[in-house]
Short mmCIF file of C-alpha atoms in Angstrom, two decimals:
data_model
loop_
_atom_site.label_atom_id
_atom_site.label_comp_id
_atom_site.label_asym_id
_atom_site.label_seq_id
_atom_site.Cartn_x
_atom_site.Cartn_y
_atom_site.Cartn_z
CA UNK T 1 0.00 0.00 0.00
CA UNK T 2 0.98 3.67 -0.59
CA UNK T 3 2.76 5.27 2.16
CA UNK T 4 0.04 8.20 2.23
CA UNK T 5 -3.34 5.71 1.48
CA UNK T 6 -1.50 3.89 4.48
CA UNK T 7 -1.00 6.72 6.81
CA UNK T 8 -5.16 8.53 5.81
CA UNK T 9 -6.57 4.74 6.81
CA UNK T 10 -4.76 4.39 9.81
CA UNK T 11 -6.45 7.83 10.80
CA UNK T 12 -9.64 6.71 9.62
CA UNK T 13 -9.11 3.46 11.62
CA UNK T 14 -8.44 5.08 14.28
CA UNK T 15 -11.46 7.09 14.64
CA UNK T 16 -13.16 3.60 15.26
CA UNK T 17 -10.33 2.68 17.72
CA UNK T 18 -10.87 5.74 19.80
CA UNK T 19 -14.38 5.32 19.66
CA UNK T 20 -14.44 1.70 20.84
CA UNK T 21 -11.81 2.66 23.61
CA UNK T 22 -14.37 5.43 24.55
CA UNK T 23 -11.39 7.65 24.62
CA UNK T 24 -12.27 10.80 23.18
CA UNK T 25 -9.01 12.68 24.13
CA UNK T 26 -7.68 10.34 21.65
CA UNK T 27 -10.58 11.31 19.35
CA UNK T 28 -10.53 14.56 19.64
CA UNK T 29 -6.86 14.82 18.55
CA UNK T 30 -7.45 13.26 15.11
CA UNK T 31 -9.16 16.56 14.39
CA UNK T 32 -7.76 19.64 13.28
CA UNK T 33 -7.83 22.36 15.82
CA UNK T 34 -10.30 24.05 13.41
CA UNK T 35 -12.03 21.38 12.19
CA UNK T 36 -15.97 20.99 11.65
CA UNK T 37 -17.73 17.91 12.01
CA UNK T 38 -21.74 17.32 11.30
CA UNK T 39 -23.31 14.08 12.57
CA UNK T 40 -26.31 12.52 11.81
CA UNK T 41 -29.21 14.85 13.50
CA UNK T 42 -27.14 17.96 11.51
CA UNK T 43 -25.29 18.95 14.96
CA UNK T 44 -22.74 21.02 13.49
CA UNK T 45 -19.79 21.45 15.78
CA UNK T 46 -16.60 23.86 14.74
CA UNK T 47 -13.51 23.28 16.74
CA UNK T 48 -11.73 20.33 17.70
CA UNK T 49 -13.01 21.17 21.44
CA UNK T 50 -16.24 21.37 20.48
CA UNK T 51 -16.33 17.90 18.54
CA UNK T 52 -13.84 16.39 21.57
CA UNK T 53 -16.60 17.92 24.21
CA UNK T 54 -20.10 16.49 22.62
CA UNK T 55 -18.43 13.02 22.25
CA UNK T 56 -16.98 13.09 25.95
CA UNK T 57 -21.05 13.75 26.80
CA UNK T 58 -22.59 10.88 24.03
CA UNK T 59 -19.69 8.52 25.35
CA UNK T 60 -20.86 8.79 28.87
CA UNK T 61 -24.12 8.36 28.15
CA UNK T 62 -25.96 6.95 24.49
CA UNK T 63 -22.49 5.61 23.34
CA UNK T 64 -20.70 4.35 26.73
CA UNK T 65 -20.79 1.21 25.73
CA UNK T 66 -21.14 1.07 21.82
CA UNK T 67 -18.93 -0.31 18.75
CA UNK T 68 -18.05 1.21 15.65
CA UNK T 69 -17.10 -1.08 12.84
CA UNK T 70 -15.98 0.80 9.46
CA UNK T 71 -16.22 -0.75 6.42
CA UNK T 72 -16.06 -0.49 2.41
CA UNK T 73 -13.61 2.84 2.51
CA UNK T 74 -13.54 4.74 -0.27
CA UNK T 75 -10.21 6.83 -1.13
CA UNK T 76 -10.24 9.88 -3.45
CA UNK T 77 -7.07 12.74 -3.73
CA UNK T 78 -8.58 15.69 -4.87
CA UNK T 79 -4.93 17.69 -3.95
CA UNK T 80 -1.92 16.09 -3.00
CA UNK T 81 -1.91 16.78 0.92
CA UNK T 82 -5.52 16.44 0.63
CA UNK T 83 -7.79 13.14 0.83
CA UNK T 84 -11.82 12.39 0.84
CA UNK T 85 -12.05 9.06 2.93
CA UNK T 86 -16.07 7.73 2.88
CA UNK T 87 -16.72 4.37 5.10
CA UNK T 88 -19.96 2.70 5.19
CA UNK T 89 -20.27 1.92 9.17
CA UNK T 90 -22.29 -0.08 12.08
CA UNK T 91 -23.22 1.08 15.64
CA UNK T 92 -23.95 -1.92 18.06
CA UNK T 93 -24.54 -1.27 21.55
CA UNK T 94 -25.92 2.02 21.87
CA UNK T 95 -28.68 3.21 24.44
CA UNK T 96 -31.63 6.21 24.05
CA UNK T 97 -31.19 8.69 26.54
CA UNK T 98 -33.37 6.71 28.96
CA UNK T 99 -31.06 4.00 28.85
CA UNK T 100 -32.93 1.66 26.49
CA UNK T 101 -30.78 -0.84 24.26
CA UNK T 102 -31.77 0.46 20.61
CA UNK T 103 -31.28 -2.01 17.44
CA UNK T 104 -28.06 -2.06 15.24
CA UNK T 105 -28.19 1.16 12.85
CA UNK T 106 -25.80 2.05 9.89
CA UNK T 107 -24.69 4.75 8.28
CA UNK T 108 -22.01 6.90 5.93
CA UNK T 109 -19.03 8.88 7.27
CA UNK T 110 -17.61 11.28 5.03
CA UNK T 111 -13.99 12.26 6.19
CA UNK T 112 -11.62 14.83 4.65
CA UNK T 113 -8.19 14.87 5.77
CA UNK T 114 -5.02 17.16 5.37
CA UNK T 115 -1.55 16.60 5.59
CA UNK T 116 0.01 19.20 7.73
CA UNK T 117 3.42 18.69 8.09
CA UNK T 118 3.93 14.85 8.37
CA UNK T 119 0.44 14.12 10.46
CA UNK T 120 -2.67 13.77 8.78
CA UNK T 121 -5.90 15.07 10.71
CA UNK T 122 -9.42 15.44 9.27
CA UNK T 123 -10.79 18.77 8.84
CA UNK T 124 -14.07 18.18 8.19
CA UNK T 125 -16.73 15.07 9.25
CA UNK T 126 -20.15 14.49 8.04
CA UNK T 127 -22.32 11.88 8.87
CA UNK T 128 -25.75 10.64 7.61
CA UNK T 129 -27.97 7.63 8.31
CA UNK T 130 -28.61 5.01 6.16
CA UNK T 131 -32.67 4.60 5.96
CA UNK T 132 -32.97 1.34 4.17
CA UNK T 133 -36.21 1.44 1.38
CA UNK T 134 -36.08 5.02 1.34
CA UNK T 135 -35.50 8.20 -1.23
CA UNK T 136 -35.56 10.49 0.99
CA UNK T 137 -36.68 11.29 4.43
CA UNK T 138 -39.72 9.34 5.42
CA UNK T 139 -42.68 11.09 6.64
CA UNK N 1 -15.21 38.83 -2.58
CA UNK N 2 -12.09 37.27 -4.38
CA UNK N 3 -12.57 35.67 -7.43
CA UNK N 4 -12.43 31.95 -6.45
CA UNK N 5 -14.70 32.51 -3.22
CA UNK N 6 -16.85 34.18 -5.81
CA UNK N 7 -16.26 31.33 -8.79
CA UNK N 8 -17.11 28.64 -5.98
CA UNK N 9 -20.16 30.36 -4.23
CA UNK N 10 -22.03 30.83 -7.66
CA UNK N 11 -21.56 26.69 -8.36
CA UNK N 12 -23.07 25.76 -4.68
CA UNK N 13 -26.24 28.82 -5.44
CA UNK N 14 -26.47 26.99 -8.68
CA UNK N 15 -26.86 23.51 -6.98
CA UNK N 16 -30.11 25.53 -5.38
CA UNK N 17 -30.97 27.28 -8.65
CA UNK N 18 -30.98 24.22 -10.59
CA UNK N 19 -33.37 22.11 -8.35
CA UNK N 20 -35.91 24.72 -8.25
CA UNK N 21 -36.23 25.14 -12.19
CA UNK N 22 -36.15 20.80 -11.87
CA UNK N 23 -33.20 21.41 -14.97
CA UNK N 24 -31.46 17.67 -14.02
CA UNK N 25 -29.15 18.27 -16.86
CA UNK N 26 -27.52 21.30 -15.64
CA UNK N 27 -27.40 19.92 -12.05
CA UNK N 28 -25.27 17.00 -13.38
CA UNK N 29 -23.14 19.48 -14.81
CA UNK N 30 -22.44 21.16 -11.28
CA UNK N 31 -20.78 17.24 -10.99
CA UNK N 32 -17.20 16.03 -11.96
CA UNK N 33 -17.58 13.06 -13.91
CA UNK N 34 -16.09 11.01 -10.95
CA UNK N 35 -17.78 12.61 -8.44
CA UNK N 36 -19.67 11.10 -5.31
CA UNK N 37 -22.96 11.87 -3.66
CA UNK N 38 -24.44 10.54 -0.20
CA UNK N 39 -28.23 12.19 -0.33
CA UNK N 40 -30.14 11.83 3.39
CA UNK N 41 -31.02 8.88 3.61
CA UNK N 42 -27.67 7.17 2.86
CA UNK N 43 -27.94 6.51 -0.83
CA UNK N 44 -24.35 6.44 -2.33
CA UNK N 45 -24.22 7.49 -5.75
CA UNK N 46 -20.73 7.23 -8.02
CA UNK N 47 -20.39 9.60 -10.80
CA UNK N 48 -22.18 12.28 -12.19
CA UNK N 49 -24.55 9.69 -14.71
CA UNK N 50 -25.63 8.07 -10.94
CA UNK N 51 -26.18 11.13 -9.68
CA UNK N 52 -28.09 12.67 -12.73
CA UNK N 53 -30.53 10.08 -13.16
CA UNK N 54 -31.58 9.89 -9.51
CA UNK N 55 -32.10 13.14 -9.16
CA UNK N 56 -34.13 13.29 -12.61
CA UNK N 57 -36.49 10.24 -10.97
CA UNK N 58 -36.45 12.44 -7.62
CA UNK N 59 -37.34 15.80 -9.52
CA UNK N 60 -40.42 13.73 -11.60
CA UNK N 61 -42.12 12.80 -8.13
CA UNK N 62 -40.89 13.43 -5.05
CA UNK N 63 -39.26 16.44 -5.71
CA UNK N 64 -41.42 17.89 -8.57
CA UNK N 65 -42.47 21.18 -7.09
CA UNK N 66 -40.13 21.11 -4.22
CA UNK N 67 -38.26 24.57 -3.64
CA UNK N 68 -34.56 24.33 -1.90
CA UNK N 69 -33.16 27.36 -0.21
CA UNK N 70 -29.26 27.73 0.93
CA UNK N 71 -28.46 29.31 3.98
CA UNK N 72 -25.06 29.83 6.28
CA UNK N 73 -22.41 28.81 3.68
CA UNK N 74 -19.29 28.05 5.03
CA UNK N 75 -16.57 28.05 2.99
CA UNK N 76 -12.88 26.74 3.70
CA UNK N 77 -9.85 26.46 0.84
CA UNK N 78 -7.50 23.21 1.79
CA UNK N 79 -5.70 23.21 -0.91
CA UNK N 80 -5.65 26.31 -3.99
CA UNK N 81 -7.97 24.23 -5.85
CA UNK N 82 -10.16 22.37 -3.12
CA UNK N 83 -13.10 24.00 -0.89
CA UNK N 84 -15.28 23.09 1.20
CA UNK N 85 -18.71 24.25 1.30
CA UNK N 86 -21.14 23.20 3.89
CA UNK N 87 -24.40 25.20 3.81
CA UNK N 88 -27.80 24.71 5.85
CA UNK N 89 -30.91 24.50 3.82
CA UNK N 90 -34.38 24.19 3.84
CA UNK N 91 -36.86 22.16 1.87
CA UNK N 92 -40.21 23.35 0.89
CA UNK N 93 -43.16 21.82 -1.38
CA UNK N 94 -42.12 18.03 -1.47
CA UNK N 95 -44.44 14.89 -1.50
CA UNK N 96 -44.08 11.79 -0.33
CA UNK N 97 -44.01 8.77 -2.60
CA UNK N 98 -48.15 8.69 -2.72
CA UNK N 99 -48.73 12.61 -2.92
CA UNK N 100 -49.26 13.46 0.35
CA UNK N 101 -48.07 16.78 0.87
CA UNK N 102 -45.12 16.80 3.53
CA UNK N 103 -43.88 19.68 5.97
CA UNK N 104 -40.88 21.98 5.70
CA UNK N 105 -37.89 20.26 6.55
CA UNK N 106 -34.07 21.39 7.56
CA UNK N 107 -30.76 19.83 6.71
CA UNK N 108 -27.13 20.62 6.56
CA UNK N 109 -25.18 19.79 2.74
CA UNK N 110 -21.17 19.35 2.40
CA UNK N 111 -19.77 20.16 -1.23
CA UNK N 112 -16.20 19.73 -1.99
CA UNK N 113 -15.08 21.10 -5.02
CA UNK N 114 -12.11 21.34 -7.37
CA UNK N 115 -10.76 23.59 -10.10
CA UNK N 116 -9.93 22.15 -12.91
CA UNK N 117 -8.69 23.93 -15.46
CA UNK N 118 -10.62 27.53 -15.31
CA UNK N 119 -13.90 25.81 -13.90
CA UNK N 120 -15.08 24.72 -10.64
CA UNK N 121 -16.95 21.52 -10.12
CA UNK N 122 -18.20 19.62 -7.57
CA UNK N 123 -16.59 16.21 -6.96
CA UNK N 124 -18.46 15.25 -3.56
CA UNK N 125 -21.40 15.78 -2.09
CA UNK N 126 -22.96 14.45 1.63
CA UNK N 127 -26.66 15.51 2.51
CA UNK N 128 -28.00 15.33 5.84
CA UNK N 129 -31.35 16.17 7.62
CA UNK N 130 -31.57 18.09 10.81
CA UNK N 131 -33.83 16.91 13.20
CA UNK N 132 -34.35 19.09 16.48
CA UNK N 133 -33.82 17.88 19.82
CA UNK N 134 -31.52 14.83 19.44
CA UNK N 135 -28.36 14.04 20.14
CA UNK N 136 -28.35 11.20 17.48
CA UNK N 137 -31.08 9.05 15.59
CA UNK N 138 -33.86 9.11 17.63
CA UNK N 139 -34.90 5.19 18.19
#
């Protein structure tokens, strides 16, 4: 494998890592200090402290005790120092805010990463939902 | 406002402009030929054909009268010829699949786009619906 595809998945990787290890210092330092991130209810969160803070709070709480498993990464290069990573993913484990178990769910992770010096971080994070049988968003 | 800010801001206003006339043909032409799409509900589309022709389905039904309006564009330059444009929007005049008329809805929209050559295009796209109140998908 290419040195750089190499060193954009291992990031990528680790975003599940850090997740599953419910560390988000960790997390949060795969981000660029001026990164934004949107997840899937359109939170949008600017900052690396900001996307470090709300996933301290879900990882006490509706994620404490989730799993993240990435899969079928797609790699584009639309600059040299720059790269588009897109996983499909799975959430097991996770909890409503009452504390009831919900079912598996799955989604698509859009990262974009930048090589800044000889570290890459992601920039920017989006995240959507995969709602199976649908166009759009269901009544 | 500098000429590229400028260049890129009138491609994302013509994502808008092109869905409200329901012109399919020049909203593939907003695309890169390689470009990717994620739409709401986690439909993954590769290359501007894919992305054409569901949008042309969408735009025939769903869609048909629907009126999109772009709001709060950020805009971020990661390389010369890469931005980032992540703009909220809102979503008027849809259906669903049997007619019924549906309310207003909200949603956050990524492009990344590249220069090549004098013109700017968009090579990816993730689409993702707001919904108040939540932290993540509600159960």
């Amino acid at each position: 494998m290419h040195a750089e595809t190499l060193a954009v998945t291992r990031v990528v990787r680790a975003f599940a890592d850090c997740w599953n290890a419910h560390d988000m210092k960790a997390f949060g330092d795969l981000f660029a200090s001026d990164a934004e991130f949107v997840d899937v209810v359109g939170l949008w969160w600017n900052g690396r402290a900001a996307i470090r803070d709300a996933h301290t709070f879900t990882h006490r709480t509706i994620f404490k005790r989730s799993r993240l498993t990435l899969d079928d990464m797609s790699l584009r290069w639309p600059a040299p120092h720059v790269a588009l990573a897109r996983c499909r993913w799975t959430l097991a484990g996770h909890v409503a805010s009452d504390g009831t178990p919900l079912p598996e769910r799955r989604g698509i992770l859009l990262n974009v990463l930048r090589k800044d010096g000889d570290r890459w971080r992601i920039i920017d994070a989006q995240n959507t939902d995969v709602i199976p049988g649908e166009l759009s968003r269901p009544p």
